[in-house]
Amino acid sequence: MEAAKFESHVPIPEIPADCGGNCMCCTCHVYVDEQWIDKVPKPNNLSIEEEQLEYEKGYKPGVSRLSCQIKLTKELDGLILHLRPDELL
């Protein structure tokens, strides 16, 4: 999340990431694209992440993730994540 927010050549203003990647604010809530659902590892802290997302507007079980909790690896090169339509500027 930090790399995408601060080191990207293209800023992502729709993802404030207020908590700095600590799984506390849901401002990095994204939807994992269908073709990537089985490739993105399940969260280590499933209960914490799901607890945070459970009351979040637009929560979709099995698809919603906090992007700060997705560890990027070579296997995830090309990963497609979607923002909620109401978050787009």
PDB file of C-alpha atoms in Angstrom, residues 18-82:
ATOM      1  CA  ASP A  18      -5.124   6.822   6.584  1.00  0.00           C
ATOM      2  CA  CYS A  19      -3.779   4.209   9.021  1.00  0.00           C
ATOM      3  CA  GLY A  20      -0.550   3.624   7.103  1.00  0.00           C
ATOM      4  CA  GLY A  21      -1.175  -0.061   6.448  1.00  0.00           C
ATOM      5  CA  ASN A  22      -2.126  -1.120   9.971  1.00  0.00           C
ATOM      6  CA  CYS A  23      -5.509  -2.720   9.153  1.00  0.00           C
ATOM      7  CA  MET A  24      -7.416  -0.113  11.151  1.00  0.00           C
ATOM      8  CA  CYS A  25      -9.305   2.302   8.913  1.00  0.00           C
ATOM      9  CA  CYS A  26     -10.731   0.614   5.774  1.00  0.00           C
ATOM     10  CA  THR A  27      -9.745   3.585   3.593  1.00  0.00           C
ATOM     11  CA  CYS A  28      -7.918   1.149   1.292  1.00  0.00           C
ATOM     12  CA  HIS A  29     -10.959  -1.124   0.780  1.00  0.00           C
ATOM     13  CA  VAL A  30     -10.803  -2.723  -2.675  1.00  0.00           C
ATOM     14  CA  TYR A  31     -12.422  -5.572  -4.577  1.00  0.00           C
ATOM     15  CA  VAL A  32     -10.158  -8.327  -5.911  1.00  0.00           C
ATOM     16  CA  ASP A  33     -10.886  -8.991  -9.583  1.00  0.00           C
ATOM     17  CA  GLU A  34     -12.602 -12.337 -10.283  1.00  0.00           C
ATOM     18  CA  GLN A  35      -9.612 -13.765 -12.147  1.00  0.00           C
ATOM     19  CA  TRP A  36      -7.354 -13.084  -9.145  1.00  0.00           C
ATOM     20  CA  ILE A  37      -9.541 -14.305  -6.259  1.00  0.00           C
ATOM     21  CA  ASP A  38      -7.857 -17.723  -6.041  1.00  0.00           C
ATOM     22  CA  LYS A  39      -4.361 -16.302  -6.615  1.00  0.00           C
ATOM     23  CA  VAL A  40      -4.364 -13.685  -3.846  1.00  0.00           C
ATOM     24  CA  PRO A  41      -3.350 -15.362  -0.575  1.00  0.00           C
ATOM     25  CA  LYS A  42      -5.948 -15.330   2.162  1.00  0.00           C
ATOM     26  CA  PRO A  43      -5.145 -12.833   4.908  1.00  0.00           C
ATOM     27  CA  ASN A  44      -3.100 -13.928   7.910  1.00  0.00           C
ATOM     28  CA  ASN A  45      -5.300 -11.820  10.134  1.00  0.00           C
ATOM     29  CA  LEU A  46      -8.611 -12.851   8.572  1.00  0.00           C
ATOM     30  CA  SER A  47     -10.652 -12.115  11.662  1.00  0.00           C
ATOM     31  CA  ILE A  48      -9.234  -8.598  12.054  1.00  0.00           C
ATOM     32  CA  GLU A  49      -9.510  -7.726   8.372  1.00  0.00           C
ATOM     33  CA  GLU A  50     -13.013  -9.164   8.023  1.00  0.00           C
ATOM     34  CA  GLU A  51     -14.091  -7.473  11.244  1.00  0.00           C
ATOM     35  CA  GLN A  52     -12.936  -4.146   9.827  1.00  0.00           C
ATOM     36  CA  LEU A  53     -14.645  -4.740   6.481  1.00  0.00           C
ATOM     37  CA  GLU A  54     -17.854  -6.289   7.794  1.00  0.00           C
ATOM     38  CA  TYR A  55     -19.483  -2.928   8.491  1.00  0.00           C
ATOM     39  CA  GLU A  56     -17.854  -1.106   5.591  1.00  0.00           C
ATOM     40  CA  LYS A  57     -20.114   0.251   2.869  1.00  0.00           C
ATOM     41  CA  GLY A  58     -20.050  -2.072  -0.133  1.00  0.00           C
ATOM     42  CA  TYR A  59     -18.530  -5.053   1.710  1.00  0.00           C
ATOM     43  CA  LYS A  60     -18.521  -8.190  -0.458  1.00  0.00           C
ATOM     44  CA  PRO A  61     -17.459 -11.358   1.391  1.00  0.00           C
ATOM     45  CA  GLY A  62     -14.666 -13.203  -0.410  1.00  0.00           C
ATOM     46  CA  VAL A  63     -14.007 -10.263  -2.745  1.00  0.00           C
ATOM     47  CA  SER A  64     -13.459  -7.277  -0.433  1.00  0.00           C
ATOM     48  CA  ARG A  65      -9.946  -6.801   0.912  1.00  0.00           C
ATOM     49  CA  LEU A  66      -7.908  -4.104   2.567  1.00  0.00           C
ATOM     50  CA  SER A  67      -5.220  -3.461  -0.011  1.00  0.00           C
ATOM     51  CA  CYS A  68      -2.710  -2.691   2.740  1.00  0.00           C
ATOM     52  CA  GLN A  69      -2.956  -6.331   3.811  1.00  0.00           C
ATOM     53  CA  ILE A  70      -2.165  -7.840   0.398  1.00  0.00           C
ATOM     54  CA  LYS A  71       1.555  -8.611   0.247  1.00  0.00           C
ATOM     55  CA  LEU A  72       2.729  -8.057  -3.308  1.00  0.00           C
ATOM     56  CA  THR A  73       4.877 -10.804  -4.791  1.00  0.00           C
ATOM     57  CA  LYS A  74       6.064 -11.731  -8.276  1.00  0.00           C
ATOM     58  CA  GLU A  75       3.115 -14.123  -8.472  1.00  0.00           C
ATOM     59  CA  LEU A  76       0.769 -11.154  -8.135  1.00  0.00           C
ATOM     60  CA  ASP A  77       2.364  -9.168 -10.963  1.00  0.00           C
ATOM     61  CA  GLY A  78      -0.554  -7.740 -12.936  1.00  0.00           C
ATOM     62  CA  LEU A  79      -2.997  -7.986 -10.006  1.00  0.00           C
ATOM     63  CA  ILE A  80      -6.272  -6.223 -10.717  1.00  0.00           C
ATOM     64  CA  LEU A  81      -8.090  -4.509  -7.859  1.00  0.00           C
ATOM     65  CA  HIS A  82     -11.248  -2.441  -8.178  1.00  0.00           C
TER      66      HIS A  82
END
